[in-house]
Amino acid sequence: MIKNLLRKFLYASLIVIVGLQFYQPSRNDSGDNSKSVETRFEIPVDVKSVLEQSCYDCHSNYTNYPWYANIQPVGIWLQNHIKDGKKHLNFSTLGDRPAYLQQHKMEEIEEMIREDEMPMRSYTLIHRAAALNASQKEAIIKWTKVVRDSLAARFPLDSLRMPARKK
Ligand code: HEC
């Protein structure tokens, strides 16, 4: 009796897993670079390559997918992560956002790097090369300061303050 139930349960699970493979979430690789951060701010080559390697999978319009993204529900889980990451920060559109938001994102980037919150631990566990060393962290933080200085030089300070309840 129990054995029968177990067998039915296993078969049902197998059918669900196989069925899920027919659903492939759409890919995050739009190819549009016209609003990316480097259209607006200078970005040193070494900083750009670190951002590309350590952040762009979740914070740009270009995700470099691993093979297992083809396997569901892993791909669906990845897609949700990417959606969430892009909602908070998207380097591919940051060039086109209001100055106060660019300013704010630069502050957040510095904070995330200083507190070792980004790149996410679950990501660096698998993508070892994405983990940042001290000089890479330093380079990113320095760049966020250069960007903030260039914004401060171009805009009056009060226009760089985040309006209440906007993000
Ligand atoms: C594996 C995906 C992933 C990678 C890689 C990643 N992030 Fe994130 N990031 C997220 C997600 C998801 C969120 C939103 C949820 C959260 O704050 O944990 C986020 C949020 C952020 C935020 C906004 C925090 C806030 O207060 O709203 C910043 C800034 C950020 N990430 C910077 C970076 C930087 C810089 C890198 C590279 C050094 C990076 N992230 C790498 C997924 C990622």
PDB file of C-alpha atoms and ligand atoms in Angstrom:
ATOM      1  CA  MET A   1       0.000   0.000   0.000  1.00  0.00           C
ATOM      2  CA  ILE A   2       2.636   2.529   1.120  1.00  0.00           C
ATOM      3  CA  LYS A   3       4.925   1.236  -1.610  1.00  0.00           C
ATOM      4  CA  ASN A   4       2.223   1.795  -4.204  1.00  0.00           C
ATOM      5  CA  LEU A   5       1.628   5.336  -3.038  1.00  0.00           C
ATOM      6  CA  LEU A   6       5.329   6.039  -3.087  1.00  0.00           C
ATOM      7  CA  ARG A   7       5.624   4.725  -6.618  1.00  0.00           C
ATOM      8  CA  LYS A   8       2.709   6.888  -7.746  1.00  0.00           C
ATOM      9  CA  PHE A   9       4.260   9.894  -6.089  1.00  0.00           C
ATOM     10  CA  LEU A  10       7.606   9.295  -7.789  1.00  0.00           C
ATOM     11  CA  TYR A  11       5.984   8.881 -11.185  1.00  0.00           C
ATOM     12  CA  ALA A  12       3.947  12.034 -10.701  1.00  0.00           C
ATOM     13  CA  SER A  13       7.092  13.979  -9.701  1.00  0.00           C
ATOM     14  CA  LEU A  14       8.937  12.671 -12.717  1.00  0.00           C
ATOM     15  CA  ILE A  15       6.131  13.802 -15.012  1.00  0.00           C
ATOM     16  CA  VAL A  16       6.144  17.265 -13.450  1.00  0.00           C
ATOM     17  CA  ILE A  17       9.938  17.596 -13.785  1.00  0.00           C
ATOM     18  CA  VAL A  18       9.910  16.411 -17.398  1.00  0.00           C
ATOM     19  CA  GLY A  19       6.940  18.653 -18.184  1.00  0.00           C
ATOM     20  CA  LEU A  20       8.741  21.644 -16.693  1.00  0.00           C
ATOM     21  CA  GLN A  21      11.562  21.273 -19.230  1.00  0.00           C
ATOM     22  CA  PHE A  22       9.202  22.467 -21.954  1.00  0.00           C
ATOM     23  CA  TYR A  23       9.073  25.834 -20.230  1.00  0.00           C
ATOM     24  CA  GLN A  24      12.213  27.869 -20.968  1.00  0.00           C
ATOM     25  CA  PRO A  25      12.203  31.372 -19.453  1.00  0.00           C
ATOM     26  CA  SER A  26      13.219  34.126 -21.866  1.00  0.00           C
ATOM     27  CA  ARG A  27      16.890  35.093 -21.873  1.00  0.00           C
ATOM     28  CA  ASN A  28      18.351  38.315 -20.545  1.00  0.00           C
ATOM     29  CA  ASP A  29      20.481  39.409 -23.493  1.00  0.00           C
ATOM     30  CA  SER A  30      18.752  42.308 -25.240  1.00  0.00           C
ATOM     31  CA  GLY A  31      21.873  43.564 -27.063  1.00  0.00           C
ATOM     32  CA  ASP A  32      20.948  47.221 -26.460  1.00  0.00           C
ATOM     33  CA  ASN A  33      23.987  49.161 -25.243  1.00  0.00           C
ATOM     34  CA  SER A  34      22.797  52.663 -26.034  1.00  0.00           C
ATOM     35  CA  LYS A  35      22.012  53.678 -22.438  1.00  0.00           C
ATOM     36  CA  SER A  36      24.709  51.822 -20.594  1.00  0.00           C
ATOM     37  CA  VAL A  37      26.751  53.407 -17.852  1.00  0.00           C
ATOM     38  CA  GLU A  38      29.799  54.022 -20.067  1.00  0.00           C
ATOM     39  CA  THR A  39      27.771  56.211 -22.449  1.00  0.00           C
ATOM     40  CA  ARG A  40      27.565  58.734 -19.627  1.00  0.00           C
ATOM     41  CA  PHE A  41      30.604  58.196 -17.427  1.00  0.00           C
ATOM     42  CA  GLU A  42      34.162  57.307 -18.118  1.00  0.00           C
ATOM     43  CA  ILE A  43      35.005  53.915 -16.800  1.00  0.00           C
ATOM     44  CA  PRO A  44      38.549  52.547 -16.570  1.00  0.00           C
ATOM     45  CA  VAL A  45      39.088  49.305 -18.490  1.00  0.00           C
ATOM     46  CA  ASP A  46      40.040  47.348 -15.372  1.00  0.00           C
ATOM     47  CA  VAL A  47      36.904  48.481 -13.515  1.00  0.00           C
ATOM     48  CA  LYS A  48      34.710  47.661 -16.495  1.00  0.00           C
ATOM     49  CA  SER A  49      36.087  44.166 -16.782  1.00  0.00           C
ATOM     50  CA  VAL A  50      35.603  43.538 -13.054  1.00  0.00           C
ATOM     51  CA  LEU A  51      32.008  44.749 -13.233  1.00  0.00           C
ATOM     52  CA  GLU A  52      31.428  42.579 -16.290  1.00  0.00           C
ATOM     53  CA  GLN A  53      32.855  39.536 -14.622  1.00  0.00           C
ATOM     54  CA  SER A  54      31.370  40.010 -11.155  1.00  0.00           C
ATOM     55  CA  CYS A  55      28.144  41.986 -11.550  1.00  0.00           C
ATOM     56  CA  TYR A  56      26.796  41.964 -15.099  1.00  0.00           C
ATOM     57  CA  ASP A  57      25.155  38.550 -14.909  1.00  0.00           C
ATOM     58  CA  CYS A  58      22.572  40.068 -12.549  1.00  0.00           C
ATOM     59  CA  HIS A  59      22.895  43.815 -13.112  1.00  0.00           C
ATOM     60  CA  SER A  60      22.911  44.325 -16.885  1.00  0.00           C
ATOM     61  CA  ASN A  61      21.036  43.328 -20.007  1.00  0.00           C
ATOM     62  CA  TYR A  62      23.626  40.650 -20.718  1.00  0.00           C
ATOM     63  CA  THR A  63      23.655  37.492 -18.713  1.00  0.00           C
ATOM     64  CA  ASN A  64      26.244  34.885 -19.479  1.00  0.00           C
ATOM     65  CA  TYR A  65      24.209  31.748 -18.884  1.00  0.00           C
ATOM     66  CA  PRO A  66      25.666  28.552 -17.472  1.00  0.00           C
ATOM     67  CA  TRP A  67      24.607  25.286 -19.149  1.00  0.00           C
ATOM     68  CA  TYR A  68      22.381  24.353 -16.218  1.00  0.00           C
ATOM     69  CA  ALA A  69      20.152  27.361 -16.919  1.00  0.00           C
ATOM     70  CA  ASN A  70      18.565  25.026 -19.472  1.00  0.00           C
ATOM     71  CA  ILE A  71      17.414  22.736 -16.701  1.00  0.00           C
ATOM     72  CA  GLN A  72      14.205  23.644 -14.929  1.00  0.00           C
ATOM     73  CA  PRO A  73      13.443  24.741 -12.278  1.00  0.00           C
ATOM     74  CA  VAL A  74      17.065  26.007 -12.034  1.00  0.00           C
ATOM     75  CA  GLY A  75      16.631  28.363 -15.002  1.00  0.00           C
ATOM     76  CA  ILE A  76      13.414  29.769 -13.524  1.00  0.00           C
ATOM     77  CA  TRP A  77      15.194  30.382 -10.228  1.00  0.00           C
ATOM     78  CA  LEU A  78      18.054  32.160 -12.054  1.00  0.00           C
ATOM     79  CA  GLN A  79      15.596  34.279 -14.014  1.00  0.00           C
ATOM     80  CA  ASN A  80      13.974  35.515 -10.806  1.00  0.00           C
ATOM     81  CA  HIS A  81      17.366  36.447  -9.374  1.00  0.00           C
ATOM     82  CA  ILE A  82      18.295  38.377 -12.501  1.00  0.00           C
ATOM     83  CA  LYS A  83      14.958  40.188 -12.541  1.00  0.00           C
ATOM     84  CA  ASP A  84      15.407  41.184  -8.918  1.00  0.00           C
ATOM     85  CA  GLY A  85      19.028  42.257  -9.440  1.00  0.00           C
ATOM     86  CA  LYS A  86      18.134  44.396 -12.474  1.00  0.00           C
ATOM     87  CA  LYS A  87      15.287  46.046 -10.623  1.00  0.00           C
ATOM     88  CA  HIS A  88      17.783  47.347  -8.045  1.00  0.00           C
ATOM     89  CA  LEU A  89      20.619  48.181 -10.417  1.00  0.00           C
ATOM     90  CA  ASN A  90      21.058  47.870 -14.181  1.00  0.00           C
ATOM     91  CA  PHE A  91      24.387  49.028 -15.601  1.00  0.00           C
ATOM     92  CA  SER A  92      22.937  48.738 -19.116  1.00  0.00           C
ATOM     93  CA  THR A  93      20.420  51.538 -18.488  1.00  0.00           C
ATOM     94  CA  LEU A  94      22.119  53.523 -15.729  1.00  0.00           C
ATOM     95  CA  GLY A  95      23.489  56.046 -18.244  1.00  0.00           C
ATOM     96  CA  ASP A  96      19.948  57.205 -18.972  1.00  0.00           C
ATOM     97  CA  ARG A  97      18.643  57.553 -15.397  1.00  0.00           C
ATOM     98  CA  PRO A  98      18.193  60.833 -13.480  1.00  0.00           C
ATOM     99  CA  ALA A  99      21.355  62.268 -11.927  1.00  0.00           C
ATOM    100  CA  TYR A 100      20.111  61.820  -8.345  1.00  0.00           C
ATOM    101  CA  LEU A 101      19.521  58.138  -9.027  1.00  0.00           C
ATOM    102  CA  GLN A 102      22.948  57.670 -10.579  1.00  0.00           C
ATOM    103  CA  GLN A 103      24.397  59.365  -7.514  1.00  0.00           C
ATOM    104  CA  HIS A 104      22.406  57.126  -5.201  1.00  0.00           C
ATOM    105  CA  LYS A 105      23.357  53.924  -7.038  1.00  0.00           C
ATOM    106  CA  MET A 106      27.045  54.850  -6.798  1.00  0.00           C
ATOM    107  CA  GLU A 107      26.640  55.215  -3.039  1.00  0.00           C
ATOM    108  CA  GLU A 108      24.867  51.863  -2.855  1.00  0.00           C
ATOM    109  CA  ILE A 109      27.561  50.156  -4.916  1.00  0.00           C
ATOM    110  CA  GLU A 110      30.250  51.431  -2.573  1.00  0.00           C
ATOM    111  CA  GLU A 111      28.246  50.241   0.413  1.00  0.00           C
ATOM    112  CA  MET A 112      27.612  46.766  -1.038  1.00  0.00           C
ATOM    113  CA  ILE A 113      31.302  46.329  -1.881  1.00  0.00           C
ATOM    114  CA  ARG A 114      32.504  47.581   1.503  1.00  0.00           C
ATOM    115  CA  GLU A 115      30.131  45.278   3.337  1.00  0.00           C
ATOM    116  CA  ASP A 116      30.990  42.315   1.123  1.00  0.00           C
ATOM    117  CA  GLU A 117      27.332  41.863   0.220  1.00  0.00           C
ATOM    118  CA  MET A 118      27.932  41.848  -3.519  1.00  0.00           C
ATOM    119  CA  PRO A 119      28.496  39.816  -5.568  1.00  0.00           C
ATOM    120  CA  MET A 120      26.094  37.476  -3.789  1.00  0.00           C
ATOM    121  CA  ARG A 121      27.654  34.627  -1.864  1.00  0.00           C
ATOM    122  CA  SER A 122      25.514  32.002  -3.575  1.00  0.00           C
ATOM    123  CA  TYR A 123      26.949  33.258  -6.871  1.00  0.00           C
ATOM    124  CA  THR A 124      30.641  33.388  -5.952  1.00  0.00           C
ATOM    125  CA  LEU A 125      30.400  29.863  -4.562  1.00  0.00           C
ATOM    126  CA  ILE A 126      29.987  28.656  -8.136  1.00  0.00           C
ATOM    127  CA  HIS A 127      31.568  31.544 -10.046  1.00  0.00           C
ATOM    128  CA  ARG A 128      34.849  31.649  -8.133  1.00  0.00           C
ATOM    129  CA  ALA A 129      36.405  34.163 -10.495  1.00  0.00           C
ATOM    130  CA  ALA A 130      33.658  36.671  -9.638  1.00  0.00           C
ATOM    131  CA  ALA A 131      34.806  37.037  -6.028  1.00  0.00           C
ATOM    132  CA  LEU A 132      36.535  40.393  -5.575  1.00  0.00           C
ATOM    133  CA  ASN A 133      40.037  40.791  -4.217  1.00  0.00           C
ATOM    134  CA  ALA A 134      41.114  43.860  -2.243  1.00  0.00           C
ATOM    135  CA  SER A 135      42.491  45.788  -5.211  1.00  0.00           C
ATOM    136  CA  GLN A 136      39.402  45.119  -7.320  1.00  0.00           C
ATOM    137  CA  LYS A 137      37.199  46.394  -4.489  1.00  0.00           C
ATOM    138  CA  GLU A 138      39.398  49.448  -4.153  1.00  0.00           C
ATOM    139  CA  ALA A 139      39.193  50.125  -7.899  1.00  0.00           C
ATOM    140  CA  ILE A 140      35.377  49.932  -7.960  1.00  0.00           C
ATOM    141  CA  ILE A 141      35.020  52.166  -4.903  1.00  0.00           C
ATOM    142  CA  LYS A 142      37.411  54.699  -6.374  1.00  0.00           C
ATOM    143  CA  TRP A 143      35.427  54.717  -9.609  1.00  0.00           C
ATOM    144  CA  THR A 144      32.104  55.311  -7.776  1.00  0.00           C
ATOM    145  CA  LYS A 145      33.739  58.348  -6.168  1.00  0.00           C
ATOM    146  CA  VAL A 146      34.965  59.713  -9.500  1.00  0.00           C
ATOM    147  CA  VAL A 147      31.436  59.347 -10.900  1.00  0.00           C
ATOM    148  CA  ARG A 148      29.955  61.134  -7.889  1.00  0.00           C
ATOM    149  CA  ASP A 149      32.501  63.935  -8.210  1.00  0.00           C
ATOM    150  CA  SER A 150      31.674  64.364 -11.881  1.00  0.00           C
ATOM    151  CA  LEU A 151      27.953  64.522 -11.050  1.00  0.00           C
ATOM    152  CA  ALA A 152      28.612  67.057  -8.302  1.00  0.00           C
ATOM    153  CA  ALA A 153      30.561  69.158 -10.804  1.00  0.00           C
ATOM    154  CA  ARG A 154      27.706  69.109 -13.318  1.00  0.00           C
ATOM    155  CA  PHE A 155      24.626  69.446 -11.123  1.00  0.00           C
ATOM    156  CA  PRO A 156      23.644  71.606  -8.155  1.00  0.00           C
ATOM    157  CA  LEU A 157      23.926  69.555  -4.967  1.00  0.00           C
ATOM    158  CA  ASP A 158      20.260  69.636  -3.997  1.00  0.00           C
ATOM    159  CA  SER A 159      19.284  68.159  -7.375  1.00  0.00           C
ATOM    160  CA  LEU A 160      21.392  65.112  -6.520  1.00  0.00           C
ATOM    161  CA  ARG A 161      19.437  64.330  -3.408  1.00  0.00           C
ATOM    162  CA  MET A 162      16.994  61.450  -3.728  1.00  0.00           C
ATOM    163  CA  PRO A 163      13.396  62.736  -3.768  1.00  0.00           C
ATOM    164  CA  ALA A 164      11.351  61.228  -0.949  1.00  0.00           C
ATOM    165  CA  ARG A 165       9.784  57.830  -1.686  1.00  0.00           C
ATOM    166  CA  LYS A 166      11.397  57.424  -5.099  1.00  0.00           C
ATOM    167  CA  LYS A 167      13.987  54.837  -5.960  1.00  0.00           C
TER     168      LYS A 167
HETATM  169  C1  HEC B   1      23.868  36.498  -8.660  1.00  0.00           C
HETATM  170  C2  HEC B   1      23.313  37.769  -8.940  1.00  0.00           C
HETATM  171  C3  HEC B   1      24.038  39.019  -8.487  1.00  0.00           C
HETATM  172  C4  HEC B   1      25.349  39.392  -8.702  1.00  0.00           C
HETATM  173  C5  HEC B   1      26.415  38.604  -9.409  1.00  0.00           C
HETATM  174  C6  HEC B   1      25.501  40.711  -8.145  1.00  0.00           C
HETATM  175  N1  HEC B   1      24.313  41.122  -7.604  1.00  0.00           N
HETATM  176 FE1  HEC B   1      23.934  42.928  -6.777  1.00  0.00          FE
HETATM  177  N2  HEC B   1      21.987  42.347  -6.361  1.00  0.00           N
HETATM  178  C7  HEC B   1      21.444  41.122  -6.700  1.00  0.00           C
HETATM  179  C8  HEC B   1      20.085  41.061  -6.202  1.00  0.00           C
HETATM  180  C9  HEC B   1      19.146  39.870  -6.366  1.00  0.00           C
HETATM  181  C10 HEC B   1      19.822  42.300  -5.559  1.00  0.00           C
HETATM  182  C11 HEC B   1      18.560  42.757  -4.874  1.00  0.00           C
HETATM  183  C12 HEC B   1      18.304  42.081  -3.588  1.00  0.00           C
HETATM  184  C13 HEC B   1      19.334  42.380  -2.561  1.00  0.00           C
HETATM  185  O1  HEC B   1      19.602  43.564  -2.261  1.00  0.00           O
HETATM  186  O2  HEC B   1      19.900  41.396  -2.027  1.00  0.00           O
HETATM  187  C14 HEC B   1      21.042  43.089  -5.685  1.00  0.00           C
HETATM  188  C15 HEC B   1      21.194  44.380  -5.216  1.00  0.00           C
HETATM  189  C16 HEC B   1      22.303  45.181  -5.455  1.00  0.00           C
HETATM  190  C17 HEC B   1      22.388  46.582  -5.139  1.00  0.00           C
HETATM  191  C18 HEC B   1      21.262  47.425  -4.559  1.00  0.00           C
HETATM  192  C19 HEC B   1      21.221  47.307  -3.084  1.00  0.00           C
HETATM  193  C20 HEC B   1      20.090  48.130  -2.523  1.00  0.00           C
HETATM  194  O3  HEC B   1      20.292  48.634  -1.422  1.00  0.00           O
HETATM  195  O4  HEC B   1      19.050  48.257  -3.195  1.00  0.00           O
HETATM  196  C21 HEC B   1      23.615  47.009  -5.521  1.00  0.00           C
HETATM  197  C22 HEC B   1      24.166  48.426  -5.389  1.00  0.00           C
HETATM  198  C23 HEC B   1      24.319  45.861  -6.060  1.00  0.00           C
HETATM  199  N3  HEC B   1      23.496  44.767  -6.014  1.00  0.00           N
HETATM  200  C24 HEC B   1      25.604  45.910  -6.556  1.00  0.00           C
HETATM  201  C25 HEC B   1      26.278  44.822  -7.081  1.00  0.00           C
HETATM  202  C26 HEC B   1      27.642  44.884  -7.554  1.00  0.00           C
HETATM  203  C27 HEC B   1      28.511  46.144  -7.563  1.00  0.00           C
HETATM  204  C28 HEC B   1      27.959  43.627  -7.993  1.00  0.00           C
HETATM  205  C29 HEC B   1      29.282  43.155  -8.518  1.00  0.00           C
HETATM  206  C30 HEC B   1      30.450  43.452  -7.753  1.00  0.00           C
HETATM  207  C31 HEC B   1      26.780  42.780  -7.804  1.00  0.00           C
HETATM  208  N4  HEC B   1      25.791  43.550  -7.243  1.00  0.00           N
HETATM  209  C32 HEC B   1      26.680  41.459  -8.163  1.00  0.00           C
HETATM  210  C33 HEC B   1      22.059  40.124  -7.420  1.00  0.00           C
HETATM  211  C34 HEC B   1      23.394  40.114  -7.793  1.00  0.00           C
END
